[in-house]
């Protein structure tokens, strides 16, 4: 069994989540449940591969090897049931910067780009800063806070000149793992309207028991599809700057590679490549155990609210390690509420940034003891606000 209970020594390491608590939230001692990375150690297989690389003392210019690409393809085949050609892999240095490249490469100023809100805030950011027009297809908040897609509205909006759609799958922050029919419908609608579908699947390995991720790669619409993947969330190596675009269509792939080449965009960091190959080669068991650990943590969160504060709704966590909490009964918006929480000792993300001020986001990828300590603060503060 791997160890998820021992905390990683992050404070003072430059970790954004830990080291800007004082400057960003006014409480340098608050427990952090915000930035989407993990507070336990990366898999030993990954750190050993990095240590071996350090011992070799060779750090010159490199590019991802065929062995690396085989490891990426094998992970995708074994985990996600998608047989890819290694020639479809376009290594990149991170998903957000790649999204920005993709938006700029395939659309022009003023073109419409569609996202489904609420959603991870940089989606809107990359569209707006590129001078493209943001179109929103709002998710439907269903019974028990399980979100679904509004396909009628999606069909209509895509028909009105949208050039590119960014799908978040699994979804940050609402926690959905989209079912096969949902992904197929999105892919078919994009194909029907000639829209490029960019599916951000960075969270695709983090799936709770009883759920199964269906990659857009299997939807049968390869010519207008870009799937963005990374080992960064799964194995807690976001700082190593390595991700992979999977682009089956020759035309889209060549256009993007040429676009980036002309702008002198470099490939991923060599140590990131080494970590990614080791993670995809040796990390399956660690990944499964992490999912079980996270499922146990999610159950703890649900129980804490059900028994102490049933007024706080908890969206079912199907995938990701990010829990979406309905705080609308408190009568406070998410930003002032998050300020109160930070002052009292727990830093969460306000829902406002994702497009819903009645929610906050809780990152549970940490040792159980840290989560328990944080929950005690959260339950106390929310209880006071609710007058309990
Ligand atoms: C949906 C989604 N995409 C992208 C990212 C960030 O990816 P990167 O660090 O590779 O830019 C995150 C991080 O939280 C995310 O949740």
mmCIF file of C-alpha atoms and ligand atoms in Angstrom:
data_model
loop_
_atom_site.group_PDB
_atom_site.id
_atom_site.type_symbol
_atom_site.label_atom_id
_atom_site.label_comp_id
_atom_site.label_asym_id
_atom_site.label_seq_id
_atom_site.Cartn_x
_atom_site.Cartn_y
_atom_site.Cartn_z
ATOM 1 C CA UNK A 1 0.000 0.000 0.000
ATOM 2 C CA UNK A 2 1.246 3.474 -0.834
ATOM 3 C CA UNK A 3 1.313 6.203 1.788
ATOM 4 C CA UNK A 4 -1.091 9.098 1.358
ATOM 5 C CA UNK A 5 -1.202 9.917 5.068
ATOM 6 C CA UNK A 6 2.250 11.489 5.368
ATOM 7 C CA UNK A 7 2.291 15.162 4.438
ATOM 8 C CA UNK A 8 4.734 16.387 1.799
ATOM 9 C CA UNK A 9 7.031 19.116 3.199
ATOM 10 C CA UNK A 10 5.581 21.871 1.057
ATOM 11 C CA UNK A 11 5.622 25.001 3.227
ATOM 12 C CA UNK A 12 8.703 27.043 2.343
ATOM 13 C CA UNK A 13 9.322 25.056 -0.862
ATOM 14 C CA UNK A 14 7.875 27.732 -3.116
ATOM 15 C CA UNK A 15 4.567 25.826 -3.354
ATOM 16 C CA UNK A 16 2.006 28.439 -4.391
ATOM 17 C CA UNK A 17 -0.733 26.760 -2.388
ATOM 18 C CA UNK A 18 1.299 27.053 0.832
ATOM 19 C CA UNK A 19 3.692 29.937 0.423
ATOM 20 C CA UNK A 20 1.382 32.762 -0.553
ATOM 21 C CA UNK A 21 -1.171 32.102 2.188
ATOM 22 C CA UNK A 22 -0.099 35.230 4.039
ATOM 23 C CA UNK A 23 0.103 37.591 1.072
ATOM 24 C CA UNK A 24 -2.994 36.320 -0.746
ATOM 25 C CA UNK A 25 -5.300 35.474 2.174
ATOM 26 C CA UNK A 26 -3.888 37.309 5.185
ATOM 27 C CA UNK A 27 -3.309 34.136 7.181
ATOM 28 C CA UNK A 28 0.041 32.388 6.666
ATOM 29 C CA UNK A 29 -1.004 29.585 9.032
ATOM 30 C CA UNK A 30 -4.311 28.636 7.426
ATOM 31 C CA UNK A 31 -4.605 25.110 6.032
ATOM 32 C CA UNK A 32 -4.716 25.290 2.215
ATOM 33 C CA UNK A 33 -7.495 23.551 0.258
ATOM 34 C CA UNK A 34 -7.334 25.707 -2.829
ATOM 35 C CA UNK A 35 -4.767 25.287 -5.713
ATOM 36 C CA UNK A 36 -5.435 21.974 -7.494
ATOM 37 C CA UNK A 37 -2.366 19.981 -6.561
ATOM 38 C CA UNK A 38 -1.818 17.376 -3.846
ATOM 39 C CA UNK A 39 -0.250 17.575 -0.395
ATOM 40 C CA UNK A 40 1.093 14.038 -0.218
ATOM 41 C CA UNK A 41 4.201 12.822 -1.993
ATOM 42 C CA UNK A 42 4.368 11.838 -5.685
ATOM 43 C CA UNK A 43 4.773 8.092 -6.390
ATOM 44 C CA UNK A 44 8.190 6.706 -5.359
ATOM 45 C CA UNK A 45 8.582 5.269 -8.889
ATOM 46 C CA UNK A 46 8.472 8.818 -10.253
ATOM 47 C CA UNK A 47 10.874 10.297 -7.719
ATOM 48 C CA UNK A 48 13.301 7.384 -8.267
ATOM 49 C CA UNK A 49 13.297 7.994 -12.024
ATOM 50 C CA UNK A 50 14.026 11.667 -11.387
ATOM 51 C CA UNK A 51 16.818 10.811 -8.924
ATOM 52 C CA UNK A 52 18.365 8.420 -11.492
ATOM 53 C CA UNK A 53 18.234 11.161 -14.101
ATOM 54 C CA UNK A 54 19.906 13.581 -11.699
ATOM 55 C CA UNK A 55 22.687 11.061 -11.066
ATOM 56 C CA UNK A 56 23.372 10.789 -14.805
ATOM 57 C CA UNK A 57 24.102 14.548 -14.815
ATOM 58 C CA UNK A 58 22.950 15.007 -18.423
ATOM 59 C CA UNK A 59 20.681 17.978 -18.892
ATOM 60 C CA UNK A 60 21.231 19.168 -22.451
ATOM 61 C CA UNK A 61 18.600 19.810 -25.093
ATOM 62 C CA UNK A 62 16.322 16.813 -25.538
ATOM 63 C CA UNK A 63 13.030 15.929 -27.107
ATOM 64 C CA UNK A 64 10.586 13.192 -26.063
ATOM 65 C CA UNK A 65 11.778 9.762 -27.219
ATOM 66 C CA UNK A 66 9.774 7.045 -28.944
ATOM 67 C CA UNK A 67 9.909 5.160 -25.612
ATOM 68 C CA UNK A 68 8.158 8.121 -23.982
ATOM 69 C CA UNK A 69 5.481 8.210 -26.668
ATOM 70 C CA UNK A 70 4.939 4.454 -26.360
ATOM 71 C CA UNK A 71 4.405 4.871 -22.597
ATOM 72 C CA UNK A 72 1.836 7.636 -23.181
ATOM 73 C CA UNK A 73 0.006 5.546 -25.797
ATOM 74 C CA UNK A 74 0.010 2.449 -23.596
ATOM 75 C CA UNK A 75 -1.407 4.361 -20.616
ATOM 76 C CA UNK A 76 -4.184 5.702 -22.817
ATOM 77 C CA UNK A 77 -4.931 2.240 -24.224
ATOM 78 C CA UNK A 78 -4.886 0.451 -20.870
ATOM 79 C CA UNK A 79 -6.675 3.136 -18.781
ATOM 80 C CA UNK A 80 -8.964 4.749 -21.282
ATOM 81 C CA UNK A 81 -9.534 2.106 -23.941
ATOM 82 C CA UNK A 82 -8.374 4.382 -26.755
ATOM 83 C CA UNK A 83 -5.892 3.000 -29.279
ATOM 84 C CA UNK A 84 -3.813 5.897 -30.525
ATOM 85 C CA UNK A 85 -1.003 6.188 -33.027
ATOM 86 C CA UNK A 86 2.074 7.619 -31.289
ATOM 87 C CA UNK A 87 2.344 10.065 -34.186
ATOM 88 C CA UNK A 88 -0.797 11.799 -32.855
ATOM 89 C CA UNK A 89 0.988 12.883 -29.666
ATOM 90 C CA UNK A 90 2.041 16.512 -29.534
ATOM 91 C CA UNK A 91 3.949 17.022 -26.255
ATOM 92 C CA UNK A 92 3.295 20.380 -24.578
ATOM 93 C CA UNK A 93 4.308 22.336 -21.493
ATOM 94 C CA UNK A 94 0.974 22.589 -19.721
ATOM 95 C CA UNK A 95 -2.698 22.564 -20.541
ATOM 96 C CA UNK A 96 -3.574 26.216 -19.957
ATOM 97 C CA UNK A 97 -0.752 27.560 -22.113
ATOM 98 C CA UNK A 98 -1.657 24.979 -24.756
ATOM 99 C CA UNK A 99 -5.312 26.007 -24.642
ATOM 100 C CA UNK A 100 -4.193 29.548 -25.273
ATOM 101 C CA UNK A 101 -2.087 28.371 -28.247
ATOM 102 C CA UNK A 102 -4.975 26.339 -29.637
ATOM 103 C CA UNK A 103 -7.499 29.169 -29.360
ATOM 104 C CA UNK A 104 -5.083 31.539 -31.109
ATOM 105 C CA UNK A 105 -4.072 28.998 -33.765
ATOM 106 C CA UNK A 106 -7.549 27.893 -34.852
ATOM 107 C CA UNK A 107 -9.658 31.024 -34.401
ATOM 108 C CA UNK A 108 -9.411 34.687 -35.316
ATOM 109 C CA UNK A 109 -10.023 37.813 -33.239
ATOM 110 C CA UNK A 110 -13.750 38.189 -32.619
ATOM 111 C CA UNK A 111 -14.539 34.508 -33.324
ATOM 112 C CA UNK A 112 -16.843 32.722 -30.906
ATOM 113 C CA UNK A 113 -15.461 30.109 -28.495
ATOM 114 C CA UNK A 114 -17.865 28.135 -26.285
ATOM 115 C CA UNK A 115 -17.352 26.907 -22.727
ATOM 116 C CA UNK A 116 -19.738 25.229 -20.298
ATOM 117 C CA UNK A 117 -20.142 27.182 -17.082
ATOM 118 C CA UNK A 118 -19.530 27.055 -14.197
ATOM 119 C CA UNK A 119 -16.035 25.866 -15.072
ATOM 120 C CA UNK A 120 -12.300 26.168 -14.344
ATOM 121 C CA UNK A 121 -11.707 29.929 -14.682
ATOM 122 C CA UNK A 122 -8.715 29.999 -17.096
ATOM 123 C CA UNK A 123 -11.022 28.685 -19.855
ATOM 124 C CA UNK A 124 -12.721 32.083 -19.983
ATOM 125 C CA UNK A 125 -9.360 33.783 -19.445
ATOM 126 C CA UNK A 126 -7.627 32.281 -22.484
ATOM 127 C CA UNK A 127 -10.591 33.124 -24.701
ATOM 128 C CA UNK A 128 -10.932 36.719 -23.525
ATOM 129 C CA UNK A 129 -7.251 37.607 -23.477
ATOM 130 C CA UNK A 130 -6.985 36.347 -27.057
ATOM 131 C CA UNK A 131 -9.755 38.790 -28.032
ATOM 132 C CA UNK A 132 -12.215 36.011 -28.919
ATOM 133 C CA UNK A 133 -15.892 36.163 -28.020
ATOM 134 C CA UNK A 134 -16.873 33.990 -25.075
ATOM 135 C CA UNK A 135 -20.106 31.995 -25.437
ATOM 136 C CA UNK A 136 -21.446 30.125 -22.417
ATOM 137 C CA UNK A 137 -23.547 26.983 -22.382
ATOM 138 C CA UNK A 138 -24.702 26.799 -18.760
ATOM 139 C CA UNK A 139 -24.705 23.429 -17.038
ATOM 140 C CA UNK A 140 -27.980 22.381 -15.435
ATOM 141 C CA UNK A 141 -27.865 21.932 -11.670
ATOM 142 C CA UNK A 142 -30.028 18.892 -11.029
ATOM 143 C CA UNK A 143 -31.446 17.070 -8.025
ATOM 144 C CA UNK A 144 -28.847 16.320 -5.395
ATOM 145 C CA UNK A 145 -26.541 18.863 -7.097
ATOM 146 C CA UNK A 146 -25.722 16.464 -9.936
ATOM 147 C CA UNK A 147 -25.049 18.598 -12.986
ATOM 148 C CA UNK A 148 -26.024 17.745 -16.569
ATOM 149 C CA UNK A 149 -25.577 19.445 -19.933
ATOM 150 C CA UNK A 150 -28.187 21.545 -21.709
ATOM 151 C CA UNK A 151 -27.909 19.987 -25.181
ATOM 152 C CA UNK A 152 -30.716 22.016 -26.716
ATOM 153 C CA UNK A 153 -28.955 25.248 -25.812
ATOM 154 C CA UNK A 154 -25.600 23.773 -26.891
ATOM 155 C CA UNK A 155 -26.975 22.786 -30.301
ATOM 156 C CA UNK A 156 -28.459 26.252 -30.758
ATOM 157 C CA UNK A 157 -25.320 28.135 -29.678
ATOM 158 C CA UNK A 158 -22.973 25.976 -31.730
ATOM 159 C CA UNK A 159 -25.167 26.665 -34.764
ATOM 160 C CA UNK A 160 -24.567 30.406 -34.393
ATOM 161 C CA UNK A 161 -21.009 30.581 -35.688
ATOM 162 C CA UNK A 162 -19.018 29.089 -32.798
ATOM 163 C CA UNK A 163 -15.593 27.996 -34.067
ATOM 164 C CA UNK A 164 -14.247 26.062 -31.104
ATOM 165 C CA UNK A 165 -15.622 24.459 -27.932
ATOM 166 C CA UNK A 166 -13.644 23.665 -24.773
ATOM 167 C CA UNK A 167 -15.013 20.688 -22.855
ATOM 168 C CA UNK A 168 -13.889 19.975 -19.280
ATOM 169 C CA UNK A 169 -13.946 16.214 -18.775
ATOM 170 C CA UNK A 170 -14.020 15.168 -15.943
ATOM 171 C CA UNK A 171 -15.418 18.468 -14.837
ATOM 172 C CA UNK A 172 -13.709 20.956 -12.534
ATOM 173 C CA UNK A 173 -15.422 22.154 -10.337
ATOM 174 C CA UNK A 174 -18.767 20.305 -10.466
ATOM 175 C CA UNK A 175 -17.155 16.861 -10.167
ATOM 176 C CA UNK A 176 -18.981 15.117 -13.013
ATOM 177 C CA UNK A 177 -17.446 12.270 -14.995
ATOM 178 C CA UNK A 178 -19.400 12.639 -18.204
ATOM 179 C CA UNK A 179 -21.069 9.452 -19.397
ATOM 180 C CA UNK A 180 -20.475 7.980 -22.828
ATOM 181 C CA UNK A 181 -23.814 9.314 -24.180
ATOM 182 C CA UNK A 182 -23.004 12.824 -22.959
ATOM 183 C CA UNK A 183 -19.549 12.897 -24.561
ATOM 184 C CA UNK A 184 -20.919 11.352 -27.758
ATOM 185 C CA UNK A 185 -23.634 14.011 -27.979
ATOM 186 C CA UNK A 186 -21.128 16.849 -27.509
ATOM 187 C CA UNK A 187 -18.834 15.346 -30.162
ATOM 188 C CA UNK A 188 -21.709 14.833 -32.615
ATOM 189 C CA UNK A 189 -22.999 18.384 -32.123
ATOM 190 C CA UNK A 190 -19.520 19.802 -32.712
ATOM 191 C CA UNK A 191 -19.187 17.715 -35.853
ATOM 192 C CA UNK A 192 -22.651 18.746 -37.059
ATOM 193 C CA UNK A 193 -21.770 22.439 -36.796
ATOM 194 C CA UNK A 194 -18.141 22.194 -37.964
ATOM 195 C CA UNK A 195 -16.821 23.207 -34.527
ATOM 196 C CA UNK A 196 -13.386 22.099 -33.265
ATOM 197 C CA UNK A 197 -13.804 20.182 -30.001
ATOM 198 C CA UNK A 198 -10.988 20.661 -27.508
ATOM 199 C CA UNK A 199 -11.485 18.226 -24.651
ATOM 200 C CA UNK A 200 -9.449 19.063 -21.553
ATOM 201 C CA UNK A 201 -9.083 15.673 -19.861
ATOM 202 C CA UNK A 202 -6.367 16.582 -17.360
ATOM 203 C CA UNK A 203 -8.397 14.944 -14.541
ATOM 204 C CA UNK A 204 -9.212 11.778 -16.508
ATOM 205 C CA UNK A 205 -7.415 9.295 -14.245
ATOM 206 C CA UNK A 206 -8.976 10.634 -11.041
ATOM 207 C CA UNK A 207 -12.266 8.831 -11.045
ATOM 208 C CA UNK A 208 -14.233 7.597 -8.037
ATOM 209 C CA UNK A 209 -15.386 3.975 -7.749
ATOM 210 C CA UNK A 210 -18.536 3.254 -9.773
ATOM 211 C CA UNK A 211 -17.654 5.814 -12.447
ATOM 212 C CA UNK A 212 -15.789 5.343 -15.693
ATOM 213 C CA UNK A 213 -14.252 8.083 -17.795
ATOM 214 C CA UNK A 214 -15.160 8.076 -21.476
ATOM 215 C CA UNK A 215 -12.585 10.001 -23.485
ATOM 216 C CA UNK A 216 -13.746 12.181 -26.360
ATOM 217 C CA UNK A 217 -11.069 10.301 -28.309
ATOM 218 C CA UNK A 218 -13.493 7.380 -28.517
ATOM 219 C CA UNK A 219 -16.433 9.412 -29.771
ATOM 220 C CA UNK A 220 -15.706 8.665 -33.411
ATOM 221 C CA UNK A 221 -15.155 12.254 -34.596
ATOM 222 C CA UNK A 222 -11.355 12.346 -34.998
ATOM 223 C CA UNK A 223 -11.004 15.076 -37.609
ATOM 224 C CA UNK A 224 -12.155 18.012 -35.492
ATOM 225 C CA UNK A 225 -10.857 16.808 -32.131
ATOM 226 C CA UNK A 226 -8.018 17.709 -29.769
ATOM 227 C CA UNK A 227 -7.738 15.824 -26.484
ATOM 228 C CA UNK A 228 -5.526 17.487 -23.882
ATOM 229 C CA UNK A 229 -4.007 15.175 -21.287
ATOM 230 C CA UNK A 230 -1.318 15.314 -18.615
ATOM 231 C CA UNK A 231 0.160 13.243 -15.805
ATOM 232 C CA UNK A 232 0.277 16.381 -13.649
ATOM 233 C CA UNK A 233 -2.907 16.088 -11.540
ATOM 234 C CA UNK A 234 -2.825 12.300 -11.318
ATOM 235 C CA UNK A 235 0.757 12.081 -10.040
ATOM 236 C CA UNK A 236 1.177 15.551 -8.514
ATOM 237 C CA UNK A 237 3.874 16.724 -10.922
ATOM 238 C CA UNK A 238 2.321 19.938 -12.254
ATOM 239 C CA UNK A 239 5.511 21.877 -11.530
ATOM 240 C CA UNK A 240 7.432 19.714 -14.005
ATOM 241 C CA UNK A 241 5.544 21.202 -16.970
ATOM 242 C CA UNK A 242 4.759 18.256 -19.193
ATOM 243 C CA UNK A 243 1.454 17.516 -20.931
ATOM 244 C CA UNK A 244 0.340 15.793 -24.120
ATOM 245 C CA UNK A 245 -2.113 16.848 -26.819
ATOM 246 C CA UNK A 246 -3.578 13.902 -28.682
ATOM 247 C CA UNK A 247 -4.585 15.086 -32.147
ATOM 248 C CA UNK A 248 -5.763 12.290 -34.454
ATOM 249 C CA UNK A 249 -6.549 14.557 -37.429
ATOM 250 C CA UNK A 250 -3.503 15.255 -39.615
ATOM 251 C CA UNK A 251 -4.702 18.675 -40.690
ATOM 252 C CA UNK A 252 -5.318 20.029 -37.154
ATOM 253 C CA UNK A 253 -2.112 18.445 -35.874
ATOM 254 C CA UNK A 254 0.092 19.884 -38.587
ATOM 255 C CA UNK A 255 -1.488 23.315 -38.292
ATOM 256 C CA UNK A 256 -0.868 23.456 -34.545
ATOM 257 C CA UNK A 257 2.699 22.138 -34.768
ATOM 258 C CA UNK A 258 3.489 24.665 -37.492
ATOM 259 C CA UNK A 259 1.831 27.513 -35.582
ATOM 260 C CA UNK A 260 3.847 26.765 -32.446
ATOM 261 C CA UNK A 261 7.046 26.242 -34.441
ATOM 262 C CA UNK A 262 6.738 29.648 -36.066
ATOM 263 C CA UNK A 263 6.435 31.226 -32.628
ATOM 264 C CA UNK A 264 9.482 29.382 -31.271
ATOM 265 C CA UNK A 265 7.482 27.485 -28.700
ATOM 266 C CA UNK A 266 9.578 24.868 -26.972
ATOM 267 C CA UNK A 267 8.539 21.359 -25.957
ATOM 268 C CA UNK A 268 8.143 20.081 -22.402
ATOM 269 C CA UNK A 269 10.788 20.140 -19.698
ATOM 270 C CA UNK A 270 13.071 17.113 -19.881
ATOM 271 C CA UNK A 271 12.555 16.172 -16.231
ATOM 272 C CA UNK A 272 8.800 16.392 -16.799
ATOM 273 C CA UNK A 273 9.156 13.965 -19.687
ATOM 274 C CA UNK A 274 11.144 11.548 -17.500
ATOM 275 C CA UNK A 275 8.559 11.799 -14.718
ATOM 276 C CA UNK A 276 5.681 11.306 -17.156
ATOM 277 C CA UNK A 277 7.219 8.196 -18.710
ATOM 278 C CA UNK A 278 7.918 6.674 -15.265
ATOM 279 C CA UNK A 279 4.412 7.519 -14.024
ATOM 280 C CA UNK A 280 2.691 6.027 -17.060
ATOM 281 C CA UNK A 281 4.930 2.943 -16.971
ATOM 282 C CA UNK A 282 4.836 2.177 -13.234
ATOM 283 C CA UNK A 283 2.063 4.324 -11.744
ATOM 284 C CA UNK A 284 -1.156 2.333 -12.289
ATOM 285 C CA UNK A 285 -1.316 0.870 -8.783
ATOM 286 C CA UNK A 286 -0.510 4.215 -7.157
ATOM 287 C CA UNK A 287 -3.234 5.841 -9.231
ATOM 288 C CA UNK A 288 -5.815 3.201 -8.199
ATOM 289 C CA UNK A 289 -4.890 3.538 -4.547
ATOM 290 C CA UNK A 290 -5.062 7.316 -4.737
ATOM 291 C CA UNK A 291 -8.589 7.051 -6.137
ATOM 292 C CA UNK A 292 -9.609 4.820 -3.232
ATOM 293 C CA UNK A 293 -8.029 7.208 -0.743
ATOM 294 C CA UNK A 294 -9.816 10.174 -2.306
ATOM 295 C CA UNK A 295 -13.127 8.312 -2.276
ATOM 296 C CA UNK A 296 -12.665 7.763 1.471
ATOM 297 C CA UNK A 297 -11.898 11.452 1.947
ATOM 298 C CA UNK A 298 -14.925 12.501 -0.087
ATOM 299 C CA UNK A 299 -17.113 10.268 2.088
ATOM 300 C CA UNK A 300 -15.687 11.978 5.159
ATOM 301 C CA UNK A 301 -16.630 15.397 3.776
ATOM 302 C CA UNK A 302 -20.155 14.245 2.936
ATOM 303 C CA UNK A 303 -20.621 12.744 6.414
ATOM 304 C CA UNK A 304 -19.307 15.887 8.130
ATOM 305 C CA UNK A 305 -21.860 18.074 6.377
ATOM 306 C CA UNK A 306 -24.720 15.580 6.583
ATOM 307 C CA UNK A 307 -24.333 15.201 10.327
ATOM 308 C CA UNK A 308 -23.380 18.754 11.347
ATOM 309 C CA UNK A 309 -24.605 21.112 8.616
ATOM 310 C CA UNK A 310 -27.209 19.586 6.315
ATOM 311 C CA UNK A 311 -27.893 23.110 4.958
ATOM 312 C CA UNK A 312 -24.612 22.872 3.008
ATOM 313 C CA UNK A 313 -25.151 20.880 -0.158
ATOM 314 C CA UNK A 314 -22.321 18.687 -1.444
ATOM 315 C CA UNK A 315 -22.217 17.869 -5.164
ATOM 316 C CA UNK A 316 -21.561 14.165 -5.742
ATOM 317 C CA UNK A 317 -17.886 13.618 -6.514
ATOM 318 C CA UNK A 318 -17.630 11.356 -9.563
ATOM 319 C CA UNK A 319 -14.157 12.472 -10.558
ATOM 320 C CA UNK A 320 -11.364 14.996 -9.752
ATOM 321 C CA UNK A 321 -10.339 15.720 -6.156
ATOM 322 C CA UNK A 322 -12.273 18.983 -6.078
ATOM 323 C CA UNK A 323 -15.530 19.122 -4.131
ATOM 324 C CA UNK A 324 -18.244 21.635 -4.923
ATOM 325 C CA UNK A 325 -20.145 22.899 -1.892
ATOM 326 C CA UNK A 326 -23.422 24.816 -2.032
ATOM 327 C CA UNK A 327 -23.192 27.652 0.489
ATOM 328 C CA UNK A 328 -26.256 29.572 -0.688
ATOM 329 C CA UNK A 329 -28.131 28.907 2.588
ATOM 330 C CA UNK A 330 -25.521 30.923 4.476
ATOM 331 C CA UNK A 331 -26.797 34.109 2.843
ATOM 332 C CA UNK A 332 -23.191 35.113 2.103
ATOM 333 C CA UNK A 333 -21.513 35.222 -1.293
ATOM 334 C CA UNK A 334 -18.530 32.986 -1.829
ATOM 335 C CA UNK A 335 -15.857 35.691 -1.625
ATOM 336 C CA UNK A 336 -16.736 37.133 1.800
ATOM 337 C CA UNK A 337 -17.346 33.616 3.046
ATOM 338 C CA UNK A 338 -13.924 32.457 1.825
ATOM 339 C CA UNK A 339 -12.344 35.454 3.543
ATOM 340 C CA UNK A 340 -13.961 34.388 6.826
ATOM 341 C CA UNK A 341 -12.808 30.807 6.318
ATOM 342 C CA UNK A 342 -9.237 31.868 5.556
ATOM 343 C CA UNK A 343 -9.117 34.084 8.630
ATOM 344 C CA UNK A 344 -10.334 31.156 10.741
ATOM 345 C CA UNK A 345 -7.763 28.744 9.256
ATOM 346 C CA UNK A 346 -8.987 27.079 6.024
ATOM 347 C CA UNK A 347 -8.395 28.394 2.504
ATOM 348 C CA UNK A 348 -10.931 27.326 -0.131
ATOM 349 C CA UNK A 349 -11.631 28.690 -3.612
ATOM 350 C CA UNK A 350 -14.636 30.974 -3.989
ATOM 351 C CA UNK A 351 -17.191 29.771 -6.533
ATOM 352 C CA UNK A 352 -17.437 33.267 -8.022
ATOM 353 C CA UNK A 353 -14.289 32.677 -10.085
ATOM 354 C CA UNK A 354 -15.869 29.636 -11.733
ATOM 355 C CA UNK A 355 -19.145 31.439 -12.369
ATOM 356 C CA UNK A 356 -21.317 30.607 -9.330
ATOM 357 C CA UNK A 357 -21.102 32.786 -6.235
ATOM 358 C CA UNK A 358 -23.293 30.421 -4.219
ATOM 359 C CA UNK A 359 -20.584 27.748 -4.070
ATOM 360 C CA UNK A 360 -17.067 27.160 -2.780
ATOM 361 C CA UNK A 361 -14.516 24.575 -3.990
ATOM 362 C CA UNK A 362 -12.684 22.281 -1.592
ATOM 363 C CA UNK A 363 -9.528 20.421 -2.697
ATOM 364 C CA UNK A 364 -9.378 17.109 -0.800
ATOM 365 C CA UNK A 365 -6.042 15.837 -2.220
ATOM 366 C CA UNK A 366 -4.213 15.908 1.101
ATOM 367 C CA UNK A 367 -3.480 13.594 4.020
ATOM 368 C CA UNK A 368 -6.661 12.650 5.899
ATOM 369 C CA UNK A 369 -5.469 14.377 9.084
ATOM 370 C CA UNK A 370 -5.129 17.680 7.219
ATOM 371 C CA UNK A 371 -8.610 17.292 5.768
ATOM 372 C CA UNK A 372 -10.069 16.508 9.187
ATOM 373 C CA UNK A 373 -8.433 19.565 10.724
ATOM 374 C CA UNK A 374 -9.703 21.715 7.853
ATOM 375 C CA UNK A 375 -13.216 20.295 8.094
ATOM 376 C CA UNK A 376 -13.348 21.180 11.784
ATOM 377 C CA UNK A 377 -12.626 24.824 10.875
ATOM 378 C CA UNK A 378 -15.058 24.845 7.960
ATOM 379 C CA UNK A 379 -17.907 23.286 9.941
ATOM 380 C CA UNK A 380 -17.345 25.699 12.818
ATOM 381 C CA UNK A 381 -17.289 28.817 10.621
ATOM 382 C CA UNK A 382 -20.265 27.791 8.509
ATOM 383 C CA UNK A 383 -22.149 26.771 11.635
ATOM 384 C CA UNK A 384 -21.614 30.235 13.120
ATOM 385 C CA UNK A 385 -22.730 31.927 9.911
ATOM 386 C CA UNK A 386 -25.821 29.728 9.812
ATOM 387 C CA UNK A 387 -26.534 30.652 13.441
ATOM 388 C CA UNK A 388 -26.155 27.126 14.773
HETATM 389 C C1 LIG B 1 -9.515 21.464 -16.025
HETATM 390 C C2 LIG B 1 -8.108 21.926 -15.822
HETATM 391 N N1 LIG B 1 -7.336 22.192 -16.884
HETATM 392 C C3 LIG B 1 -6.056 22.617 -16.737
HETATM 393 C C4 LIG B 1 -5.508 22.802 -15.487
HETATM 394 C C5 LIG B 1 -4.091 23.310 -15.363
HETATM 395 O O1 LIG B 1 -3.259 22.625 -16.218
HETATM 396 P P1 LIG B 1 -1.735 23.073 -16.409
HETATM 397 O O2 LIG B 1 -1.130 23.188 -15.065
HETATM 398 O O3 LIG B 1 -1.174 21.945 -17.220
HETATM 399 O O4 LIG B 1 -1.760 24.349 -17.161
HETATM 400 C C6 LIG B 1 -6.283 22.560 -14.360
HETATM 401 C C7 LIG B 1 -5.735 22.790 -13.012
HETATM 402 O O5 LIG B 1 -6.445 22.870 -12.043
HETATM 403 C C8 LIG B 1 -7.608 22.096 -14.523
HETATM 404 O O6 LIG B 1 -8.391 21.824 -13.488
#
